[in-house]
PDB file of C-alpha atoms in Angstrom:
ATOM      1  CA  UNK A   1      19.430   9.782  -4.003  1.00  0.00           C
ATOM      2  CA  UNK A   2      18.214   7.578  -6.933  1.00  0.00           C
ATOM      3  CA  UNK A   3      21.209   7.573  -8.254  1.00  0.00           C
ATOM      4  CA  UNK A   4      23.086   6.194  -5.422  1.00  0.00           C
ATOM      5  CA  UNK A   5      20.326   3.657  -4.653  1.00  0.00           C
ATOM      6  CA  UNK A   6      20.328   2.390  -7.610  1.00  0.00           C
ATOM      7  CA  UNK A   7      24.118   1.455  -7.220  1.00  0.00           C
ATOM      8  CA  UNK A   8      22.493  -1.017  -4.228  1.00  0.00           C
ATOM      9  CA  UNK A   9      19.330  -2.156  -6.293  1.00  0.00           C
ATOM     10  CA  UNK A  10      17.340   0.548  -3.948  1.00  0.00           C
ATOM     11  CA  UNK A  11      14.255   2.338  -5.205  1.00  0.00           C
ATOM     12  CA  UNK A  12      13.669   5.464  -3.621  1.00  0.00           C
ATOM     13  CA  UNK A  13       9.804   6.486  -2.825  1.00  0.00           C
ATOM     14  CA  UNK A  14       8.972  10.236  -2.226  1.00  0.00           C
ATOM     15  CA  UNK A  15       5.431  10.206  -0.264  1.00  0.00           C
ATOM     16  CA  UNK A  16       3.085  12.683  -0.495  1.00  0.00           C
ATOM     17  CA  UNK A  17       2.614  13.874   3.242  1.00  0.00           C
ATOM     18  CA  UNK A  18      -0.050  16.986   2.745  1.00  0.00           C
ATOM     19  CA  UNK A  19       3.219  18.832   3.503  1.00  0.00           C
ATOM     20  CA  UNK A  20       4.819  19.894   0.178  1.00  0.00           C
ATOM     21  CA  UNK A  21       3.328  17.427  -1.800  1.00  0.00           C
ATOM     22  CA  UNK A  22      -0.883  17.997  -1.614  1.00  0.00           C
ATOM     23  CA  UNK A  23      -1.974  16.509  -5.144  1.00  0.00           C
ATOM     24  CA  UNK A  24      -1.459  14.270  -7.498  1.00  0.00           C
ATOM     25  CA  UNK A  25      -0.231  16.559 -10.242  1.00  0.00           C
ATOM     26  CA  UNK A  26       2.480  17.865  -8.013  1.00  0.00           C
ATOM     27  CA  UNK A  27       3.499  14.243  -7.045  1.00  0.00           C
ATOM     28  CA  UNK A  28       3.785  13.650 -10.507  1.00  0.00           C
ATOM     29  CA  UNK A  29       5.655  17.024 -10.874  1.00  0.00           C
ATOM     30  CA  UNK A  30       8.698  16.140  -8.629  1.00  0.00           C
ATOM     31  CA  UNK A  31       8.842  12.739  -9.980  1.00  0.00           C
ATOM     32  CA  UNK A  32       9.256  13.945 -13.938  1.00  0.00           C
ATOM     33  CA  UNK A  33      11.732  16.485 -12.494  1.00  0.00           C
ATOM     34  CA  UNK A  34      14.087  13.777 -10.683  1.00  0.00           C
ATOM     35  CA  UNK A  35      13.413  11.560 -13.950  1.00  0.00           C
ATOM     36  CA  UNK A  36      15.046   8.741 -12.941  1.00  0.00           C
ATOM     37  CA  UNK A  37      14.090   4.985 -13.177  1.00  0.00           C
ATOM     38  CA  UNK A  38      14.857   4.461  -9.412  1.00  0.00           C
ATOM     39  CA  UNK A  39      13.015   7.030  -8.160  1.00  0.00           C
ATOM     40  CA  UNK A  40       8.309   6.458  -7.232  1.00  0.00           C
ATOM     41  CA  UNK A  41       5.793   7.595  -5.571  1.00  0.00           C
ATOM     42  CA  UNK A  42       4.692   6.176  -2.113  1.00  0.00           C
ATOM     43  CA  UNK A  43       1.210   7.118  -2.343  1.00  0.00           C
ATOM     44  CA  UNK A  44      -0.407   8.052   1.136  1.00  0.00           C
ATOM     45  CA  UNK A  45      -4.325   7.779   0.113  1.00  0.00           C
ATOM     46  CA  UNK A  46      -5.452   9.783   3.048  1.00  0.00           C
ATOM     47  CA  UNK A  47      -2.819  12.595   2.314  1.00  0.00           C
ATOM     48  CA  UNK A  48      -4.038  13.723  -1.292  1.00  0.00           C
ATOM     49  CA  UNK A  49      -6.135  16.986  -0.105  1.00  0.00           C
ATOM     50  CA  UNK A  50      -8.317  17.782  -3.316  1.00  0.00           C
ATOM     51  CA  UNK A  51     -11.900  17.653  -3.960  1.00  0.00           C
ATOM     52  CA  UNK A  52     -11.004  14.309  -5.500  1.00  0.00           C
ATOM     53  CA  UNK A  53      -7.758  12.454  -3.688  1.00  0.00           C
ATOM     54  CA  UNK A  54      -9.242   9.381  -6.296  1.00  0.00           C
ATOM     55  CA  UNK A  55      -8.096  10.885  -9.821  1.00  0.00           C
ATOM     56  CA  UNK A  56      -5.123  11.764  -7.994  1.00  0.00           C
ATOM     57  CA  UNK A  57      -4.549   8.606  -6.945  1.00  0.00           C
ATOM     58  CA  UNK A  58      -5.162   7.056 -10.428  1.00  0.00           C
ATOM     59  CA  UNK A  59      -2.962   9.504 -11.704  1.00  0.00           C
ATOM     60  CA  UNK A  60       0.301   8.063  -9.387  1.00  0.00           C
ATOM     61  CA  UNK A  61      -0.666   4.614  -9.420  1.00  0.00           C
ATOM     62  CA  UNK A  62       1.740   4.197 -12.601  1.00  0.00           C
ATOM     63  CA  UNK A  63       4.213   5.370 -10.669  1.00  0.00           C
ATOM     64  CA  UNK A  64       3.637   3.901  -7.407  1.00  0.00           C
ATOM     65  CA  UNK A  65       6.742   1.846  -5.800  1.00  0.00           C
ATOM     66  CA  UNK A  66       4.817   1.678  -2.052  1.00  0.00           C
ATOM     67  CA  UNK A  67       1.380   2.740  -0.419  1.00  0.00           C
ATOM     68  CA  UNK A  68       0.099   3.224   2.284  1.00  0.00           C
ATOM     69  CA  UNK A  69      -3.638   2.496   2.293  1.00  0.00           C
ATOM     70  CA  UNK A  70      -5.662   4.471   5.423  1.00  0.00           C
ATOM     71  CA  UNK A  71      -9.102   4.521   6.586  1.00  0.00           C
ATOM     72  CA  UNK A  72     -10.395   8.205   5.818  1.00  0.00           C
ATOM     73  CA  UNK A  73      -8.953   9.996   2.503  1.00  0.00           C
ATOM     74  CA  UNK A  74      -7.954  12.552   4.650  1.00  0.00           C
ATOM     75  CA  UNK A  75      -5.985  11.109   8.055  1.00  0.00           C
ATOM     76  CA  UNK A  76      -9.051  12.586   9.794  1.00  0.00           C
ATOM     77  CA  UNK A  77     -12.109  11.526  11.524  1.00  0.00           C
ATOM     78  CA  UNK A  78     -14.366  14.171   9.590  1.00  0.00           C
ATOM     79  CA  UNK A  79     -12.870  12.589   6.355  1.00  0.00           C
ATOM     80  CA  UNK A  80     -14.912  10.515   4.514  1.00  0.00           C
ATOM     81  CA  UNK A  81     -13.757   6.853   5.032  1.00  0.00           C
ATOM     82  CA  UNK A  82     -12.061   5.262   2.082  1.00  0.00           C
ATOM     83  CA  UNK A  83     -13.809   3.377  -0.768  1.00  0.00           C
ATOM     84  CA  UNK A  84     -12.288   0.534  -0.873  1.00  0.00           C
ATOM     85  CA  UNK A  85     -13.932  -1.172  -4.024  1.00  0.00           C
ATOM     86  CA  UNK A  86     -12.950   1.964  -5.770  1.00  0.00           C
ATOM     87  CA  UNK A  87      -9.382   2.491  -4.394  1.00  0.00           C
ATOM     88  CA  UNK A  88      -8.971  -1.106  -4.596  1.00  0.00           C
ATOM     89  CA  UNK A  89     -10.129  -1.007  -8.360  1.00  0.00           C
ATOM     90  CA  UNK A  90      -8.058   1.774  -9.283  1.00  0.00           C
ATOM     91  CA  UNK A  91      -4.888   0.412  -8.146  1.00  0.00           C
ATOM     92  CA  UNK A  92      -5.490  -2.862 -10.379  1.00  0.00           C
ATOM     93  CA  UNK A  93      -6.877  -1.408 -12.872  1.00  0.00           C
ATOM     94  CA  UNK A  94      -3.616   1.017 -13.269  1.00  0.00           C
ATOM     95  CA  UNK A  95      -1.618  -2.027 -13.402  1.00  0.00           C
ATOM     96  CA  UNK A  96      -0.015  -1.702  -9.727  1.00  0.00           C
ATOM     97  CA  UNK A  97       1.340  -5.576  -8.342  1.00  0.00           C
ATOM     98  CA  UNK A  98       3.384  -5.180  -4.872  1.00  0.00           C
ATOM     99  CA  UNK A  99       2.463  -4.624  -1.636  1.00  0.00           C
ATOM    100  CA  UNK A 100      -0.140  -2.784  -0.104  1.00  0.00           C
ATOM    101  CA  UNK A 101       0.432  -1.501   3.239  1.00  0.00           C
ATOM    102  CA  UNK A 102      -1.950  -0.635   5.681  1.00  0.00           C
ATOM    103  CA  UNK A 103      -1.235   2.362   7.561  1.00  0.00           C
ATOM    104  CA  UNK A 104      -4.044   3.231  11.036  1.00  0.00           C
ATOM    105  CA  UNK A 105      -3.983   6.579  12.443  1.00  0.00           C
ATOM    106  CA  UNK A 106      -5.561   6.800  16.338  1.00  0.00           C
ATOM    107  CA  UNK A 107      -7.383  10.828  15.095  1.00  0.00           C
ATOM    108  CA  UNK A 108      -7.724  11.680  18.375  1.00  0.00           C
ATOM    109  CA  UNK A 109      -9.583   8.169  19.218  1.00  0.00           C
ATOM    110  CA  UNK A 110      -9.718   7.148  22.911  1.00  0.00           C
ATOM    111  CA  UNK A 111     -10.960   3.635  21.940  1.00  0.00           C
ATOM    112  CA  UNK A 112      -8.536   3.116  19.157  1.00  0.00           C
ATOM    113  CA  UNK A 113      -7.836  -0.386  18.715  1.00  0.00           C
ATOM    114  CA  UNK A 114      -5.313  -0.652  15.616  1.00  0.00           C
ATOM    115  CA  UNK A 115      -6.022  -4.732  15.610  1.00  0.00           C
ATOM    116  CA  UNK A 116      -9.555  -4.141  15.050  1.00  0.00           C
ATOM    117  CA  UNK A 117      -9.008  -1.019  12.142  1.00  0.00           C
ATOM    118  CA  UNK A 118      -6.470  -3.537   9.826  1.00  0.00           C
ATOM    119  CA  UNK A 119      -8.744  -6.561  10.436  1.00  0.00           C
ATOM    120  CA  UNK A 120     -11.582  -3.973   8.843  1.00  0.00           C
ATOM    121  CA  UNK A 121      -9.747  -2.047   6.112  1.00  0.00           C
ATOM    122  CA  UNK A 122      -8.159  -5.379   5.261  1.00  0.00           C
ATOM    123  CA  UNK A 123     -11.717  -6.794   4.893  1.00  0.00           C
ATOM    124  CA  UNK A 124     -12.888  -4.011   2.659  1.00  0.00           C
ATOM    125  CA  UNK A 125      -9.683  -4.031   0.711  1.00  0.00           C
ATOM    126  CA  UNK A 126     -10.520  -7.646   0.180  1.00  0.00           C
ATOM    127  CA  UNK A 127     -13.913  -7.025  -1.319  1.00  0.00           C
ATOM    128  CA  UNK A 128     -12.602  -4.174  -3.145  1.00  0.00           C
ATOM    129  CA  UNK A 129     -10.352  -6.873  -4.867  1.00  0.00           C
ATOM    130  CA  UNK A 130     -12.881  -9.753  -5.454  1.00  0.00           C
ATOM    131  CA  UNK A 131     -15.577  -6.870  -6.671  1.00  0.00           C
ATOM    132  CA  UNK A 132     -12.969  -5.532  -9.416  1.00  0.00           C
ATOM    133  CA  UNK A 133     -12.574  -9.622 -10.525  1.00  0.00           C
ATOM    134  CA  UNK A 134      -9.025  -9.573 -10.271  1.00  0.00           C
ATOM    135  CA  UNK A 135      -8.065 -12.927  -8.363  1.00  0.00           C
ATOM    136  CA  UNK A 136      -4.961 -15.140  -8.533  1.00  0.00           C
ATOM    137  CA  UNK A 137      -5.008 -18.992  -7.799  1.00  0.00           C
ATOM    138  CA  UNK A 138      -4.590 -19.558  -3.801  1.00  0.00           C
ATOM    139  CA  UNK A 139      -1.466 -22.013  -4.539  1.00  0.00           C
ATOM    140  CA  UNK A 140      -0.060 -19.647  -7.064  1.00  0.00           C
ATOM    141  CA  UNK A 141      -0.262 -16.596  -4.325  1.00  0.00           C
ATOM    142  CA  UNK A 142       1.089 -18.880  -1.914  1.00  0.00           C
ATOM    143  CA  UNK A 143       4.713 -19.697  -3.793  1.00  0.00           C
ATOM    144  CA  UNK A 144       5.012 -16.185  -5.132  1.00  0.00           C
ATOM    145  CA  UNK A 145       4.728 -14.827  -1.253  1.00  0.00           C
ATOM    146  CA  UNK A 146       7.317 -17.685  -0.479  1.00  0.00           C
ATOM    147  CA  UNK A 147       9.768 -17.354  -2.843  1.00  0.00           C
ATOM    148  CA  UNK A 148       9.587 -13.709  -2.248  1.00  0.00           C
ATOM    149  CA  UNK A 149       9.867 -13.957   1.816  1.00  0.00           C
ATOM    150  CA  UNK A 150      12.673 -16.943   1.965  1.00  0.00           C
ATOM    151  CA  UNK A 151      15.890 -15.269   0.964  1.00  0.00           C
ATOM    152  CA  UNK A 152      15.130 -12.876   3.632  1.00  0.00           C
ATOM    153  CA  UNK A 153      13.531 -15.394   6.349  1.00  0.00           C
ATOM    154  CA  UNK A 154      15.075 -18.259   7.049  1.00  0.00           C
ATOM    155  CA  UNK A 155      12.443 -19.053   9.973  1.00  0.00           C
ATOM    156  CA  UNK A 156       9.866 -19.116   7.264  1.00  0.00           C
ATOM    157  CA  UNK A 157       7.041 -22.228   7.765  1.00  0.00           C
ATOM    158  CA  UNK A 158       4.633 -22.742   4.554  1.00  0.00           C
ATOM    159  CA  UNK A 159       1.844 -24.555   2.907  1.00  0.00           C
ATOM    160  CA  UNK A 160       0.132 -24.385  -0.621  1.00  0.00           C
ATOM    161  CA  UNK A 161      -3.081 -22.373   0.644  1.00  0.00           C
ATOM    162  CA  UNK A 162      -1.120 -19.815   3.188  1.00  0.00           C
ATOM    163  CA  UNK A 163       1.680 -18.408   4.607  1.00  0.00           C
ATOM    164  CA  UNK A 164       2.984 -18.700   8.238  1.00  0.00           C
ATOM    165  CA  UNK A 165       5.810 -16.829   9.419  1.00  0.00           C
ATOM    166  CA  UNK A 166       6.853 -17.623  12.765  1.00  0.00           C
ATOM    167  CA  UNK A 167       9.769 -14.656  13.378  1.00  0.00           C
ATOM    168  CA  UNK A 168      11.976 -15.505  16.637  1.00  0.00           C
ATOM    169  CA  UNK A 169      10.145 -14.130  19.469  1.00  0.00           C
ATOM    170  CA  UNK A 170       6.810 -13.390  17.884  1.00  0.00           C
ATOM    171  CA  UNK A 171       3.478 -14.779  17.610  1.00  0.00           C
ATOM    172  CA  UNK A 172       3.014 -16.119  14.290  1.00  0.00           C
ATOM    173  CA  UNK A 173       1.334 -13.849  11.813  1.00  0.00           C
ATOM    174  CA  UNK A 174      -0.996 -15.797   9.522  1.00  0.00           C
ATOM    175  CA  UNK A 175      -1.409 -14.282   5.919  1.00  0.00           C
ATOM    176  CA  UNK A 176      -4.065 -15.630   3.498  1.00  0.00           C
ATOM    177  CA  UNK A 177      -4.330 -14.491  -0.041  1.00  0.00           C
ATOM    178  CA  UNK A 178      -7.358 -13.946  -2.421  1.00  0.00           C
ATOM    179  CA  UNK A 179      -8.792 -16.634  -3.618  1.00  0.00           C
TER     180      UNK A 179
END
């Protein structure tokens, strides 16, 4: 599969799902064994199942070509909830830039409101950010996002301290950046 994507300019992300992949070292096992430049880890933080999912995080973050950032380290309610000053510090630290999805799981919740759960792990993500002092100029966030989004979007609406995409037939999504 790398192989071919790379033909198209396509990286191809294996995730760890707690299925076949459980840990970090045997993330990083399959990855050395496809060897190829085209070919990352999506790392699922609340599917590494050690004692530890966070050195096995660390350990991928090199590696990392997606994410998807949850709100327990184990897609569970009796999982502890994430750290987000320490996920959020590991990921910079290990020299990660892209995005960082956000990925809510209902667990069983009757009153699950996913709205509510992004607007908090995106909160805690943001102080995990600001509390490892790794910050980028609001006007400097704001033309990377743009000149990242406009090929793609010709709807796309913008200013020099956010984004606004307005997509045809949606409300418009507002997305600020760390200042």
């Amino acid at each position: 599969c790398a192989e071919y994507g790379e033909r198209f300019g396509v990286l191809v992300g294996v995730q760890n799902h707690g299925d076949f992949i459980n840990t970090g070292p045997e993330h990083l096992s399959l990855l050395r064994r496809v060897d190829h430049p085209c070919c990352g880890a999506i790392v699922d933080t609340g599917k590494y199942l050690p004692a530890d999912p966070y050195a096995d995080i660390a350990l991928l973050v090199p590696h990392a070509v997606g994410w998807q950032i949850k709100e327990t380290m184990g897609s569970d309610l009796k999982s502890p909830r994430a750290d987000y000053r320490r996920l959020m510090k590991i990921i910079l630290d290990g020299g990660y830039r892209g995005f960082v999805p956000i990925e809510t799981l209902a667990m069983g919740r009757k009153d699950y409101d996913p709205a509510g759960e992004v607007v908090r792990v995106l909160a805690g993500m943001r102080e995990g950010i600001a509390a490892a002092g790794k910050t980028m100029a609001t006007r400097k966030a704001s033309q990377n996002a743009l000149e990242a989004f406009a090929p793609a979007l010709p709807e796309l609406l913008g200013g020099s301290a956010d984004v606004l995409l307005n997509l045809r037939g949606s409300s418009e999504l507002c997305l600020d950046v760390v200042e």
